[in-house]
Short mmCIF file of C-alpha atoms in Angstrom, two decimals:
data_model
loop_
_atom_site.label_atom_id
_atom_site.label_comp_id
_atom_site.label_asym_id
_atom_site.label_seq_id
_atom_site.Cartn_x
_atom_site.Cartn_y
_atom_site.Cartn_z
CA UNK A 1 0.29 -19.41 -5.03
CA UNK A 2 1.50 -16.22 -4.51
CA UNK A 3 5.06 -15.45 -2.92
CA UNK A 4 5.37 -14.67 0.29
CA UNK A 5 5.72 -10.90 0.74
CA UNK A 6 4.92 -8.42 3.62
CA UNK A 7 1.22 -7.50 3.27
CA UNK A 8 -0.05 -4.50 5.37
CA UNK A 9 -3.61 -4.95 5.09
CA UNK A 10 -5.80 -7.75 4.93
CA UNK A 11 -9.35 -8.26 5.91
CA UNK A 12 -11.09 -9.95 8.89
CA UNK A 13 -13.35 -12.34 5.72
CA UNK A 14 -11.71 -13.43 2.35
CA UNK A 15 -14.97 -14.60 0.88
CA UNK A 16 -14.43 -17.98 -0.60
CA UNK A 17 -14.29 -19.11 -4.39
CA UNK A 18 -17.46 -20.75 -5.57
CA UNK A 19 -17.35 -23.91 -7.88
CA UNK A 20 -17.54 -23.37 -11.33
CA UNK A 21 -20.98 -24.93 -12.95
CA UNK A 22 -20.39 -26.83 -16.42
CA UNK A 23 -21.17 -23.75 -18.51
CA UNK A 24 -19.31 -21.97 -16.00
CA UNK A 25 -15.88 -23.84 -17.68
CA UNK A 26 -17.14 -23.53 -21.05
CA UNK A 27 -17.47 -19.43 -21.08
CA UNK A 28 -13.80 -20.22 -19.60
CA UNK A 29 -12.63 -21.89 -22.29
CA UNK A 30 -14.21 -19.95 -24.51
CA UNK A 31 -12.85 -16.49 -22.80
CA UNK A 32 -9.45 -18.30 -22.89
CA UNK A 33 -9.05 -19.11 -26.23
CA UNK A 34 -9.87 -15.18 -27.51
CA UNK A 35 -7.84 -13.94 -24.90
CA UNK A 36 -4.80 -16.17 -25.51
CA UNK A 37 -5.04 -14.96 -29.19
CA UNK A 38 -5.57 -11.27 -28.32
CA UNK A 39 -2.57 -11.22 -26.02
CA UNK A 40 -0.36 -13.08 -28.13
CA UNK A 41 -1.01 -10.66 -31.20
CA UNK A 42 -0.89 -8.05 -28.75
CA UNK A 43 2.56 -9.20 -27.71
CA UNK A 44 4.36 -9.67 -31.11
CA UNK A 45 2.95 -6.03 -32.29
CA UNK A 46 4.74 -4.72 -28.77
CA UNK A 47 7.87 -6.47 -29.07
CA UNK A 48 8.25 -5.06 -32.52
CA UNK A 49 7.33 -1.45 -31.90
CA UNK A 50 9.67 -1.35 -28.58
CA UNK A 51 12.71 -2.56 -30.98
CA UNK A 52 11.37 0.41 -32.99
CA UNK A 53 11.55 2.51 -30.19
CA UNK A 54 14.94 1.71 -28.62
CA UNK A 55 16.25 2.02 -32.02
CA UNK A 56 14.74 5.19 -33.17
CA UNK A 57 13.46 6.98 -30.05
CA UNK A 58 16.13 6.36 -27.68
CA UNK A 59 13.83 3.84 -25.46
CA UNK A 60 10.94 6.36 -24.82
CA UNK A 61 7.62 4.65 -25.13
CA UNK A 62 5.65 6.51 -28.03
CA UNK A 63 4.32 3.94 -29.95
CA UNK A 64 3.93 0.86 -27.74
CA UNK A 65 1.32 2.79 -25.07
CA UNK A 66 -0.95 2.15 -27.83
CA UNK A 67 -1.38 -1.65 -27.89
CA UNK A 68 -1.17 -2.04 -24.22
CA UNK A 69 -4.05 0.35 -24.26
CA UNK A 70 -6.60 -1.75 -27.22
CA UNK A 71 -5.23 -4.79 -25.46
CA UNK A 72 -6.39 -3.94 -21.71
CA UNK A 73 -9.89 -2.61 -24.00
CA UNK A 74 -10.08 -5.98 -25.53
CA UNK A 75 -9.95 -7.76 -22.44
CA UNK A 76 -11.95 -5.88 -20.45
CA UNK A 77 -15.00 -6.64 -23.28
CA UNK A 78 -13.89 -10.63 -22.75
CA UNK A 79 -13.95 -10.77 -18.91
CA UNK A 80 -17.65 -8.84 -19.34
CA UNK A 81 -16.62 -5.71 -17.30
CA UNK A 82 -18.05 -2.16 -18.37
CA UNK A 83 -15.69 0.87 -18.57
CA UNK A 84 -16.65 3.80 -17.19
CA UNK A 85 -14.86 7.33 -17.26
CA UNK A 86 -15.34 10.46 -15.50
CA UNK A 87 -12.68 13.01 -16.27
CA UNK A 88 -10.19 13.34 -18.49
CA UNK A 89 -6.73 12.01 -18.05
CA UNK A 90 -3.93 14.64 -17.26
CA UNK A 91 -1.81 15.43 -20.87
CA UNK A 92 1.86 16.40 -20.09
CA UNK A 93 4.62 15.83 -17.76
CA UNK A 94 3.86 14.06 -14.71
CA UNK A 95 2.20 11.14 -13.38
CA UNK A 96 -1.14 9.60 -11.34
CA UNK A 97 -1.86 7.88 -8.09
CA UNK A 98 -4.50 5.63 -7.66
CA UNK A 99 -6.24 2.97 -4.55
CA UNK A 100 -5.05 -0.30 -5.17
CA UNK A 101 -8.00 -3.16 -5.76
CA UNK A 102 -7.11 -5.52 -7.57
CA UNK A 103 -5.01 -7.45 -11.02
CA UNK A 104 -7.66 -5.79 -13.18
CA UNK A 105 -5.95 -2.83 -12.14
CA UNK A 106 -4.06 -3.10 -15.06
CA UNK A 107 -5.94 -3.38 -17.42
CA UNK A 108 -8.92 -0.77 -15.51
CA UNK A 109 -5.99 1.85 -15.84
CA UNK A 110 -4.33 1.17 -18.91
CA UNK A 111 -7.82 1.40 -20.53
CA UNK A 112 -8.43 4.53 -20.81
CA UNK A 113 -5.20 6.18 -20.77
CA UNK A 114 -1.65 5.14 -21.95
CA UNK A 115 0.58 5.32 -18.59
CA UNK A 116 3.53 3.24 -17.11
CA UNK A 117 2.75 1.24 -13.90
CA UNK A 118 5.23 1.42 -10.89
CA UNK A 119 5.60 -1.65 -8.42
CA UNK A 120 7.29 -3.21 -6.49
CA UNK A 121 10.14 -5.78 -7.64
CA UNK A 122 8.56 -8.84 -6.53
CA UNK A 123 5.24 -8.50 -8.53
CA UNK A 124 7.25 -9.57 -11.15
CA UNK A 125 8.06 -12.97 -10.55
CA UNK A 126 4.27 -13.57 -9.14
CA UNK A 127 2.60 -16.35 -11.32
CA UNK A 128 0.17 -15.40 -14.14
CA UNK A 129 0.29 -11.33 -12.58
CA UNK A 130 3.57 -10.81 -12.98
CA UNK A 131 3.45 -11.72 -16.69
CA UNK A 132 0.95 -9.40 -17.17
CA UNK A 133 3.04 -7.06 -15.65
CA UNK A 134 5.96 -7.44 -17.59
CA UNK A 135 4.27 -7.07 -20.86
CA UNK A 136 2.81 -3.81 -20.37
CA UNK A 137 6.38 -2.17 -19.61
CA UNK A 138 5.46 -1.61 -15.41
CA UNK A 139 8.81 -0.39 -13.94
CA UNK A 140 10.13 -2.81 -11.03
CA UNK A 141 11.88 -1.14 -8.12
CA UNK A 142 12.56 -2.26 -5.10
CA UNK A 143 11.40 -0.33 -1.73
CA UNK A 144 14.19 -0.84 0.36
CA UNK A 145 15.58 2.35 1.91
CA UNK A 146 19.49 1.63 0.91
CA UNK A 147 18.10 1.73 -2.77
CA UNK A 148 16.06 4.74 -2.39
CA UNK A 149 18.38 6.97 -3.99
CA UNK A 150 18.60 5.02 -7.05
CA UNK A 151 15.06 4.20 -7.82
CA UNK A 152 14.27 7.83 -7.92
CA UNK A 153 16.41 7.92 -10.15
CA UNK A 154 15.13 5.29 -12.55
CA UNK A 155 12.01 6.98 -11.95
CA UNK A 156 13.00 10.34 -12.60
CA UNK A 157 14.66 9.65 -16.26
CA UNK A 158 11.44 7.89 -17.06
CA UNK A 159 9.42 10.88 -15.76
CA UNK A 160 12.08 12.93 -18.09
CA UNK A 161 11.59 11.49 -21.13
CA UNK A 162 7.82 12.44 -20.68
CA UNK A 163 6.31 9.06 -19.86
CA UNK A 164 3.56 9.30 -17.18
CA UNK A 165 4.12 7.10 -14.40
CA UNK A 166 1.14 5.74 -12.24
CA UNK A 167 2.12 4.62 -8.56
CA UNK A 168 -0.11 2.97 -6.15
CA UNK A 169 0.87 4.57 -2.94
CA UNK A 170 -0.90 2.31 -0.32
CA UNK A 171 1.75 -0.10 -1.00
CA UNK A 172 -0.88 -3.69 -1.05
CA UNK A 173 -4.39 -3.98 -2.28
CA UNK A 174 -7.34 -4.12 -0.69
CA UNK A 175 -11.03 -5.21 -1.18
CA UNK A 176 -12.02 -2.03 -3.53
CA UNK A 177 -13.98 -0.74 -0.20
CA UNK A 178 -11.25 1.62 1.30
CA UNK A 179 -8.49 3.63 0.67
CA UNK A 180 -5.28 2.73 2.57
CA UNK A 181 -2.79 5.74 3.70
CA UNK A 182 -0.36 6.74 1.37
CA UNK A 183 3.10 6.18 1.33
CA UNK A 184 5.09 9.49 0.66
CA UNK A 185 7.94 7.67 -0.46
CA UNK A 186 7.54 7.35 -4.56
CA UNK A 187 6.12 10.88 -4.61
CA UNK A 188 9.85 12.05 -4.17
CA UNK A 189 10.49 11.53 -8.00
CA UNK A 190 8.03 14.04 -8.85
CA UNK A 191 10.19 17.15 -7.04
CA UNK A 192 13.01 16.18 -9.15
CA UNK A 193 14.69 20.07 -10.73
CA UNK A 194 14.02 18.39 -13.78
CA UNK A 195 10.56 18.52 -14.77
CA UNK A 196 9.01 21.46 -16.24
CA UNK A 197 7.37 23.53 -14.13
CA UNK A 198 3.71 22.86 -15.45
CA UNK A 199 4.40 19.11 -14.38
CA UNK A 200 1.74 17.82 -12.36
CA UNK A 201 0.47 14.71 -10.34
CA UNK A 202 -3.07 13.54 -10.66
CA UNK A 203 -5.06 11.41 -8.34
CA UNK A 204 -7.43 8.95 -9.83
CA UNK A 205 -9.77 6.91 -8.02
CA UNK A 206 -11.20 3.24 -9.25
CA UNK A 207 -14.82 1.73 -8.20
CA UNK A 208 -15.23 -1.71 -8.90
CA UNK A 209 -19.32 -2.85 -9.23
CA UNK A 210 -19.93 -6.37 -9.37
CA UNK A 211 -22.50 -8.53 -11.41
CA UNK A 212 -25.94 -8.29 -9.72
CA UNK A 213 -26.17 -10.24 -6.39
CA UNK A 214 -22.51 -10.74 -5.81
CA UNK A 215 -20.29 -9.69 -3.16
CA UNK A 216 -19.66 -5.89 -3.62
CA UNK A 217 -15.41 -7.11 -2.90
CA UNK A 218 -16.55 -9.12 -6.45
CA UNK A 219 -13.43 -7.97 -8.07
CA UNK A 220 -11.24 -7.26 -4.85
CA UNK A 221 -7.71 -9.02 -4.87
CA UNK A 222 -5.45 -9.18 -1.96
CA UNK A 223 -3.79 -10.65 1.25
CA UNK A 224 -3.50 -14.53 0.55
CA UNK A 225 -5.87 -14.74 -2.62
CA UNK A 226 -4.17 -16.88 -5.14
CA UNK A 227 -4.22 -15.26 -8.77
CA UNK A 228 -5.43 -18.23 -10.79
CA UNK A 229 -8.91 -19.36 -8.87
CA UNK A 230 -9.48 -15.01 -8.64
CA UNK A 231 -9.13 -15.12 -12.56
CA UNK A 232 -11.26 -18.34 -13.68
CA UNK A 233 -14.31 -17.07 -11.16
CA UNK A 234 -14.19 -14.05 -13.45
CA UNK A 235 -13.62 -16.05 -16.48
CA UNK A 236 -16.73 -18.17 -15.70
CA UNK A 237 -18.73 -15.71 -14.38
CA UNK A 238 -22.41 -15.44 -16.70
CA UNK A 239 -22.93 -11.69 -15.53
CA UNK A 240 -20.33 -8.67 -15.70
CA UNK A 241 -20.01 -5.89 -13.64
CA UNK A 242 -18.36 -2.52 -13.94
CA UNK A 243 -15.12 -0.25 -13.37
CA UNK A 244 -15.20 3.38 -13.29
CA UNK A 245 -12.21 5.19 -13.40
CA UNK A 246 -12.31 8.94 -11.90
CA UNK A 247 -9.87 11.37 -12.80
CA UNK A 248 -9.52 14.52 -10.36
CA UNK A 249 -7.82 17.37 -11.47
CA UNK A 250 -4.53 17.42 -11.55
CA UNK A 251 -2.22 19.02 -8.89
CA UNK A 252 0.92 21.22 -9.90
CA UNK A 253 3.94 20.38 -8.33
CA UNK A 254 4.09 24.25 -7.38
CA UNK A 255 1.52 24.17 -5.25
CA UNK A 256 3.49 21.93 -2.82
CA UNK A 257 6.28 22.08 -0.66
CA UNK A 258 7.43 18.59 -0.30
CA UNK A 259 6.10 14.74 -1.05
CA UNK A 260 4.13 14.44 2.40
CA UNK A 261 2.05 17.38 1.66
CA UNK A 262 1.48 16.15 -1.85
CA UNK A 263 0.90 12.86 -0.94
CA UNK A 264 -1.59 13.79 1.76
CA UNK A 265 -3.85 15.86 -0.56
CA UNK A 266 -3.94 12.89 -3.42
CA UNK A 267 -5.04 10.07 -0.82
CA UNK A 268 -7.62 12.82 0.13
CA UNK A 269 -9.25 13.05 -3.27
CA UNK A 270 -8.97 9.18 -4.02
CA UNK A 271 -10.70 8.61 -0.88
CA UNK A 272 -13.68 11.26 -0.97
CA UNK A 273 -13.85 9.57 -5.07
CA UNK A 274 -14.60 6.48 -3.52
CA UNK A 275 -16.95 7.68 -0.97
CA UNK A 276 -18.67 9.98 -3.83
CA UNK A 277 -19.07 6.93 -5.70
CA UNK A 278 -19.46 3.51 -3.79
CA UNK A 279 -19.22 -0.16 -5.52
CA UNK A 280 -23.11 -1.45 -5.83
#
């Protein structure tokens, strides 16, 4: 079960997790088994190109990105979920912001582009999620105001050695239907006198569909939902659905003052992206 944590959002209906048919368990299995080989290939091909890194490249993740990226691919194909793009993922300095959904999140994101996740510190000890967390290098802070000062700074040096970061600024995730407000407070390690001056953040919005005749909050994770019955009703699911992945254009740190303005414009665009483009 997940740990408890302060959750800002929940909704008034957490649909209920159907029982899984006889087949149902055997596409489980069956997903399982490829998965379980997938990751743990995945994971011994990452472990040995971080050494690299740390070794050669001073810690900077230029080789790694690419597994998590054919990885979160991979399993995407195994959980039956279609990837869709429209846009192109920013190239230089900088980072993204994107609505908060769900676990697939991870993979949905790390897909089509090769990023480093921001979360909070307690996602990582979270059964199953956390793991998952932890392998794909997400950086752990914690959002407590004494600390602020030094998790920009963690956040900065990654942003320095040209990594791009991806925050979720509603803080919690919600059913994929709506777009929470955004919390200004991780956008502060994009004004750092660092960064070039072409450095830019760019707000990307994801639309979850679900397999014909499901609930459209199919793939929706949050509030009190526990991470392993979410995951097997995927696993055993006999129809897919669908993630697209919209990247707006990117917006130059020039072009605003501070992190409320900056933040206020990106929730803007994630938010008209999902009303441009609502889950079936």
């Amino acid at each position: 079960m997940r740990p408890a944590v302060t959750v800002t959002w929940r909704s008034e209906d957490e649909p209920e997790t159907p029982p899984i048919s006889r087949s149902g368990w055997l596409r489980v299995g069956a997903r399982v088994a490829v998965l379980v080989v997938m990751l743990a290939a995945g994971l011994v091909v990452l472990g040995l190109l971080r050494l690299a890194e740390w070794i050669l490249r001073g810690g900077a993740r230029v080789w790694s990105p690419y597994v998590v990226q054919t990885v979160s691919r991979g399993a995407l194909v195994v959980l039956g979920i279609r990837l869709r793009v429209q846009g192109q993922p920013m190239r230089g300095q900088g980072g993204m912001v994107a609505n908060h959904a769900s676990w697939l999140d991870i993979f949905v994101l790390n897909a089509p582009a090769r990023v480093t996740f921001v979360s909070k510190s307690e996602v990582a000890n979270w059964p199953g999620i956390g793991f998952l967390a932890r392998a794909t290098g997400t950086i752990f802070i914690d959002r407590n105001a004494r600390d602020a000062g030094r998790q920009r700074d963690i956040l900065e040096r990654q942003l320095l050695r040209g990594g791009q970061l991806v925050f979720f600024p509603e803080g919690t995730s919600t059913d994929g239907k709506r777009v929470l407000p955004f919390k200004s407070t991780l956008f502060a390690a994009f004004f750092t006198s660092g960064l070039p001056s072409d450095a830019a953040v760019q707000p990307v919005t994801v639309v979850y569909e679900p397999p014909r005749g499901e609930d459209p909050r199919y793939y929706g994770w949050w509030g009190d939902m526990e991470f392993g019955p979410h995951m097997l009703k995927l696993l055993a699911s006999a129809r897919g659905g669908a993630a697209t992945v919209i990247y707006h254009a990117p917006l130059a740190l020039g072009d605003y003052p501070d992190r409320k303005l900056m933040a206020r414009e990106c929730e803007r665009r994630v938010r008209r992206g999902l009303a441009l483009l609502p889950a079936k």
